[in-house]
Coordinates of C-alpha atoms in Angstrom, one line a residue:
X1 CA 27.6 6.9 -51.3
X2 CA 24.5 6.4 -53.5
X3 CA 24.5 2.6 -52.8
X4 CA 24.9 3.2 -49.1
X5 CA 21.6 5.7 -49.2
X6 CA 19.8 3.3 -51.5
X7 CA 20.5 0.6 -48.9
X8 CA 19.3 2.8 -45.9
X9 CA 16.1 3.7 -48.1
X10 CA 15.4 0.0 -48.5
X11 CA 15.9 -0.8 -44.5
X12 CA 13.3 2.0 -43.7
X13 CA 10.9 0.6 -46.3
X14 CA 11.2 -2.7 -45.0
X15 CA 10.7 -1.7 -41.4
X16 CA 7.7 0.3 -42.3
X17 CA 6.2 -2.8 -44.2
X18 CA 6.9 -5.0 -40.9
X19 CA 5.3 -2.3 -38.9
X20 CA 2.1 -2.3 -41.0
X21 CA 2.0 -6.1 -41.0
X22 CA 2.3 -6.0 -37.1
X23 CA -0.5 -3.5 -36.9
X24 CA -2.9 -5.3 -39.3
X25 CA -2.2 -8.5 -37.5
X26 CA -1.8 -7.8 -33.9
X27 CA -2.9 -11.4 -32.9
X28 CA 0.1 -12.8 -34.8
X29 CA 3.1 -12.9 -32.3
X30 CA 5.6 -13.9 -35.1
X31 CA 4.9 -10.3 -36.8
X32 CA 5.6 -8.4 -33.6
X33 CA 8.8 -10.3 -33.2
X34 CA 10.2 -9.8 -36.5
X35 CA 9.4 -6.1 -36.4
X36 CA 11.2 -5.7 -33.1
X37 CA 14.3 -7.2 -34.5
X38 CA 14.1 -5.0 -37.4
X39 CA 13.7 -1.9 -35.2
X40 CA 16.6 -3.0 -33.1
X41 CA 19.0 -3.8 -36.0
X42 CA 18.2 -0.1 -37.6
X43 CA 19.4 1.4 -34.4
X44 CA 15.9 1.9 -32.3
X45 CA 16.6 -0.5 -29.5
X46 CA 14.0 1.6 -27.1
X47 CA 11.2 1.4 -29.8
X48 CA 12.1 -2.5 -30.2
X49 CA 11.9 -3.0 -26.5
X50 CA 8.3 -1.4 -26.4
X51 CA 7.0 -3.5 -29.1
X52 CA 8.4 -6.6 -27.4
X53 CA 6.8 -5.9 -24.0
X54 CA 3.5 -5.1 -25.9
X55 CA 3.8 -8.3 -27.7
X56 CA 4.5 -10.2 -24.3
X57 CA 1.4 -8.8 -22.7
X58 CA -0.6 -9.9 -25.7
X59 CA 1.1 -13.5 -26.1
X60 CA 2.4 -14.4 -22.7
X61 CA 4.9 -17.2 -22.6
X62 CA 5.9 -17.0 -26.0
X63 CA 9.7 -18.1 -26.2
X64 CA 10.8 -16.0 -29.2
X65 CA 9.7 -13.0 -27.6
X66 CA 10.8 -13.5 -24.1
X67 CA 14.3 -14.5 -25.5
X68 CA 14.5 -11.5 -27.5
X69 CA 13.4 -9.4 -24.6
X70 CA 16.2 -11.2 -22.5
X71 CA 18.9 -10.4 -25.3
X72 CA 17.9 -6.7 -25.9
X73 CA 17.8 -6.1 -22.2
X74 CA 21.4 -7.4 -21.7
X75 CA 22.6 -5.4 -24.6
X76 CA 21.0 -2.3 -22.9
X77 CA 22.7 -3.1 -19.7
X78 CA 19.6 -3.5 -17.8
X79 CA 20.1 -6.8 -15.8
X80 CA 17.4 -6.8 -13.7
X81 CA 14.9 -6.5 -16.7
X82 CA 16.8 -9.3 -18.5
X83 CA 16.7 -11.5 -15.4
X84 CA 12.9 -11.0 -15.0
X85 CA 12.3 -12.2 -18.5
X86 CA 14.7 -14.9 -18.2
X87 CA 12.8 -16.2 -15.2
X88 CA 9.4 -15.9 -17.5
X89 CA 11.3 -17.8 -20.1
X90 CA 12.3 -20.6 -17.8
X91 CA 8.8 -20.8 -16.5
X92 CA 7.6 -21.2 -20.2
X93 CA 10.5 -24.0 -20.8
X94 CA 11.1 -25.5 -17.6
X95 CA 12.8 -28.6 -19.2
X96 CA 15.4 -26.4 -21.2
X97 CA 18.8 -26.6 -19.3
X98 CA 20.2 -23.5 -21.3
X99 CA 17.5 -21.4 -20.0
X100 CA 18.2 -22.5 -16.7
X101 CA 21.8 -21.6 -16.7
X102 CA 20.8 -18.2 -18.3
X103 CA 18.8 -17.4 -15.2
X104 CA 21.7 -18.6 -13.0
X105 CA 24.1 -16.5 -14.8
X106 CA 21.9 -13.4 -14.7
X107 CA 21.0 -14.0 -11.2
X108 CA 24.7 -14.3 -10.1
X109 CA 25.6 -10.9 -11.6
X110 CA 23.0 -9.3 -9.5
X111 CA 24.1 -8.8 -5.8
X112 CA 22.9 -6.5 -3.3
X113 CA 25.4 -3.9 -4.0
X114 CA 24.7 -4.1 -7.9
X115 CA 21.0 -3.6 -7.0
X116 CA 21.4 -0.4 -5.0
X117 CA 23.6 1.0 -7.7
X118 CA 21.1 0.6 -10.1
X119 CA 18.4 1.8 -8.2
X120 CA 20.1 4.9 -7.1
X121 CA 21.0 5.8 -10.7
X122 CA 17.3 6.0 -11.5
X123 CA 15.4 9.3 -11.4
X124 CA 12.4 9.7 -9.0
X125 CA 10.3 9.8 -12.2
X126 CA 11.6 6.3 -13.2
X127 CA 11.0 4.8 -9.8
X128 CA 7.3 6.3 -9.4
X129 CA 6.5 5.1 -12.8
X130 CA 6.8 1.5 -11.6
X131 CA 4.0 2.0 -8.9
X132 CA 0.5 0.6 -10.5
X133 CA -2.3 2.5 -9.5
X134 CA -5.1 1.2 -7.4
X135 CA -8.6 1.7 -5.9
X136 CA -9.2 5.2 -4.6
X137 CA -5.8 6.4 -5.4
X138 CA -3.9 3.8 -3.4
X139 CA -0.7 2.5 -5.0
X140 CA 0.9 -0.8 -4.6
X141 CA 4.5 0.4 -3.8
X142 CA 7.6 -1.8 -3.6
X143 CA 9.0 -3.1 -0.3
X144 CA 11.1 -0.6 1.4
X145 CA 14.8 -1.6 1.2
X146 CA 16.9 -1.4 4.6
X147 CA 19.9 -0.4 2.9
X148 CA 21.6 1.0 5.9
X149 CA 21.8 4.4 4.4
X150 CA 18.2 5.8 3.8
X151 CA 16.8 3.1 6.5
X152 CA 18.9 1.4 9.1
X153 CA 19.8 -2.2 8.4
X154 CA 18.3 -4.9 10.7
X155 CA 15.2 -5.2 12.5
X156 CA 13.6 -1.8 13.1
X157 CA 12.2 -2.6 16.4
X158 CA 15.8 -3.7 17.4
X159 CA 17.2 -0.5 16.5
X160 CA 14.6 1.3 18.2
X161 CA 15.3 -0.6 21.4
X162 CA 18.8 0.1 21.1
X163 CA 18.1 3.8 21.0
X164 CA 19.1 4.2 17.4
X165 CA 16.7 7.0 16.6
X166 CA 16.5 10.9 17.1
X167 CA 15.2 11.8 20.4
X168 CA 12.4 14.1 19.4
X169 CA 8.8 14.0 20.6
X170 CA 7.0 11.2 18.7
X171 CA 3.2 10.6 18.2
X172 CA 2.2 7.4 16.9
X173 CA -1.5 6.5 16.0
X174 CA -3.8 4.6 14.4
X175 CA -7.6 4.5 13.4
X176 CA -9.8 2.1 15.4
X177 CA -11.2 0.4 12.1
X178 CA -8.1 0.8 9.8
X179 CA -8.7 -2.4 8.1
X180 CA -12.4 -1.8 6.9
X181 CA -11.0 0.3 4.0
X182 CA -9.2 -2.5 2.6
X183 CA -12.0 -5.2 3.0
X184 CA -14.9 -3.1 1.8
X185 CA -14.7 -4.8 -1.5
X186 CA -13.9 -8.5 -0.3
X187 CA -16.4 -10.8 -1.6
X188 CA -15.9 -13.1 1.3
X189 CA -17.6 -10.3 3.5
X190 CA -19.5 -8.0 1.3
X191 CA -21.9 -8.3 -1.6
X192 CA -22.4 -5.3 -4.4
X193 CA -25.7 -4.1 -5.0
X194 CA -26.4 -3.3 -8.5
X195 CA -22.8 -4.4 -9.2
X196 CA -21.6 -1.2 -7.5
X197 CA -22.8 -0.7 -3.8
X198 CA -21.2 -2.7 -1.2
X199 CA -23.2 -4.0 1.6
X200 CA -21.9 -6.3 4.7
X201 CA -23.2 -9.8 4.5
X202 CA -22.6 -10.7 8.1
X203 CA -21.7 -7.7 10.3
X204 CA -20.7 -9.7 13.4
X205 CA -18.2 -11.8 11.2
X206 CA -17.0 -8.5 9.3
X207 CA -16.4 -6.5 12.3
X208 CA -14.4 -9.5 14.0
X209 CA -12.3 -10.1 10.9
X210 CA -11.5 -6.4 10.4
X211 CA -11.2 -5.9 14.0
X212 CA -8.1 -8.3 14.2
X213 CA -6.6 -6.7 11.4
X214 CA -7.1 -3.3 12.8
X215 CA -5.5 -4.6 16.3
X216 CA -2.5 -5.9 14.3
X217 CA -2.2 -2.6 12.5
X218 CA -2.0 -0.8 15.8
X219 CA 0.5 -3.2 17.5
X220 CA 2.7 -3.0 14.4
X221 CA 2.5 0.6 13.6
X222 CA 2.2 2.4 17.1
X223 CA 2.3 0.2 20.3
X224 CA 5.4 -1.9 19.5
X225 CA 7.6 1.0 18.2
X226 CA 6.2 3.3 21.1
X227 CA 7.1 0.4 23.6
X228 CA 10.5 0.1 22.2
X229 CA 11.4 3.7 22.2
X230 CA 10.3 3.8 26.0
X231 CA 12.4 1.0 26.6
X232 CA 15.2 2.9 25.2
X233 CA 14.7 5.5 27.9
X234 CA 12.8 7.9 25.6
X235 CA 9.8 9.3 27.4
X236 CA 8.2 11.8 24.9
X237 CA 6.7 9.0 23.0
X238 CA 2.7 9.2 22.8
X239 CA 0.0 7.0 21.0
X240 CA -3.5 7.7 20.0
X241 CA -6.5 6.0 18.6
X242 CA -8.9 7.7 16.7
X243 CA -12.3 6.3 17.3
X244 CA -14.7 8.7 15.3
X245 CA -17.1 6.7 13.4
X246 CA -20.2 9.0 12.9
X247 CA -19.7 8.7 9.1
X248 CA -22.8 9.2 6.9
X249 CA -25.4 6.4 6.2
X250 CA -28.4 6.3 3.8
X251 CA -30.9 3.8 2.5
X252 CA -28.2 3.0 -0.4
X253 CA -25.1 2.9 1.5
X254 CA -24.5 2.3 5.3
X255 CA -21.0 3.7 5.7
X256 CA -21.0 3.3 9.5
X257 CA -21.2 -0.5 9.0
X258 CA -18.9 -0.7 6.1
X259 CA -16.3 1.8 7.3
X260 CA -16.6 2.7 11.0
X261 CA -13.5 4.7 12.3
X262 CA -11.6 3.9 9.1
X263 CA -8.3 4.3 7.5
X264 CA -7.8 8.1 6.8
X265 CA -10.9 9.2 8.4
X266 CA -8.9 11.7 10.8
X267 CA -7.6 13.9 8.1
X268 CA -10.5 16.4 8.0
X269 CA -9.8 16.5 11.8
X270 CA -6.3 17.3 11.6
X271 CA -6.4 19.7 8.9
X272 CA -9.7 21.4 9.9
X273 CA -11.2 20.2 6.6
X274 CA -14.9 20.6 7.3
X275 CA -15.6 21.4 3.7
X276 CA -14.2 17.9 2.5
X277 CA -11.7 19.1 0.1
X278 CA -9.0 17.0 1.1
X279 CA -11.0 13.4 1.2
X280 CA -10.5 10.9 -1.5
X281 CA -14.0 9.4 -0.7
X282 CA -16.8 9.5 -3.2
X283 CA -18.9 11.3 -0.5
X284 CA -18.6 14.0 2.0
X285 CA -17.2 12.6 5.3
X286 CA -18.4 15.7 7.2
X287 CA -22.1 16.4 6.6
X288 CA -25.2 18.1 8.2
X289 CA -26.0 15.0 10.3
X290 CA -22.5 14.7 11.8
X291 CA -21.1 18.3 12.0
X292 CA -22.5 19.1 15.1
X293 CA -20.5 16.4 17.0
X294 CA -17.4 16.7 15.1
X295 CA -16.8 20.5 14.8
X296 CA -16.4 21.1 18.5
X297 CA -13.1 19.0 18.6
X298 CA -11.7 19.5 15.2
X299 CA -9.4 22.1 16.4
X300 CA -8.1 20.0 19.3
X301 CA -6.5 17.8 16.8
X302 CA -4.3 20.5 14.9
X303 CA -0.9 20.5 15.8
X304 CA 0.0 23.6 17.6
X305 CA 2.9 24.5 19.8
X306 CA 6.3 23.3 19.4
X307 CA 7.3 20.3 17.6
X308 CA 4.7 17.6 17.6
X309 CA 2.8 18.9 20.8
X310 CA -1.0 18.2 20.2
X311 CA -2.5 19.0 23.4
X312 CA -6.2 17.9 24.0
X313 CA -7.4 21.3 25.1
X314 CA -5.5 24.4 23.7
X315 CA -5.1 25.7 27.5
X316 CA -3.4 22.0 28.3
X317 CA 0.1 22.5 29.6
X318 CA 1.2 18.9 28.8
X319 CA 1.0 16.4 26.1
X320 CA -2.0 14.2 26.2
X321 CA -3.6 16.2 28.9
X322 CA -7.2 15.1 29.1
X323 CA -10.1 17.3 30.2
X324 CA -10.1 15.6 33.8
X325 CA -6.5 16.6 34.2
X326 CA -5.2 12.8 33.6
X327 CA -1.9 13.5 31.5
X328 CA -1.4 9.7 30.8
X329 CA 2.3 9.7 30.4
X330 CA 2.8 6.1 31.6
X331 CA 3.8 3.4 29.2
X332 CA 0.8 1.4 27.8
X333 CA -1.6 4.3 27.8
X334 CA -3.0 6.1 24.8
X335 CA -5.3 8.8 23.8
X336 CA -8.8 8.0 22.4
X337 CA -10.3 10.7 20.2
X338 CA -14.0 10.5 19.8
X339 CA -17.0 12.8 20.0
X340 CA -18.7 13.6 23.4
X341 CA -21.6 11.2 22.6
X342 CA -19.3 8.2 22.4
X343 CA -17.2 8.9 25.5
X344 CA -15.2 12.0 24.4
X345 CA -11.4 12.5 24.3
X346 CA -10.0 10.3 26.9
X347 CA -7.2 8.1 28.1
X348 CA -7.3 4.3 27.7
X349 CA -4.9 1.7 29.0
X350 CA -3.6 -1.5 27.2
X351 CA -1.1 -1.5 24.5
X352 CA -0.9 -4.5 22.1
X353 CA 1.9 -6.7 20.6
X354 CA 1.6 -8.9 17.7
X355 CA 1.8 -11.9 19.8
X356 CA -1.2 -10.5 21.7
X357 CA -3.4 -10.4 18.8
X358 CA -2.4 -13.8 17.7
X359 CA -2.9 -15.5 21.2
X360 CA -6.6 -13.9 21.2
X361 CA -7.3 -15.1 17.7
X362 CA -5.8 -18.7 18.6
X363 CA -7.8 -18.9 22.1
X364 CA -11.1 -17.8 21.3
X365 CA -13.9 -19.6 19.6
X366 CA -14.9 -18.0 16.4
X367 CA -17.1 -19.3 13.4
X368 CA -15.4 -20.4 10.6
X369 CA -16.1 -19.6 7.0
X370 CA -15.2 -21.0 3.7
X371 CA -13.0 -18.5 1.7
X372 CA -14.7 -17.4 -1.5
X373 CA -18.2 -18.4 -0.2
X374 CA -18.8 -15.1 1.3
X375 CA -21.2 -16.8 3.9
X376 CA -19.9 -17.7 7.4
X377 CA -20.5 -21.4 8.3
X378 CA -20.6 -23.1 11.7

């Protein structure tokens, strides 16, 4: 008993010394590797993996570290993680046939059924922890899985065309300038003043590029699904486009040219948020200059009535009933939300499909630009 206790003390002391060595020399990959192996051998696999992951971040493509990560994750039964590091190891040692066989072996154990079993065993917290934070609170989330349970298997449009959906009133919509939010810091089209404040380099080019992206967004997110449901005999399908672009502008930042009717700008109108409490933006979307035009039609975007009914006027009896009485229930028509100064709330014809956008892009004459140069050229 005394000998066993002494041995345990010796191991703990050795691990402590290795920890101190790794901390004193974080640039020494070998110290971290030996410390992690010691942790695992003393029954601390979770801590060992954390040390190795940190070491991999500090010293990428180190075979000892990558190989040990593969081994420890296999012991823990986490085949996807083991396969991930095995692939990294294969990239670091492309001429090693043993590593290639290891990748093949781990990959062969991981079919679709195994993936779904693995993911469904995870808690929501574990799944969300894999999401990496981005600018303005936007996360880069994983691809959706068409597993046949939560989401239907196969092409979503084909499912809609076959009538494989719940026949409830459906409203689909996009904002006119969706892509501008995503392009505002793209160095090909904007420059940063004082290293922080974006400014458009060439407004015509910026509007054209973001315009094609926004049209494609509308085709994929609204027009094509609506058309597919309509083809399946469903008539309570309605599409809108949000065109309000009277965003604030000043001598430092011209948000009208940068953003226009951009992504998420409809939120204050849908939720009657004239106090800007819900916006994620670093400025007030509704201010003293635009509230006069915005306030009269904020309530007209509020969901009222049963289901998804959103009448344009509170007295309107039908969906998408415009002030002129045009109900707009035909396929290919959609409702445009805008202030009275820019045409008001009105019906518009002309749904888009992806092929239409691509044909327009291919058939028009557009100035070319060199990626990375920021400046267009002829």
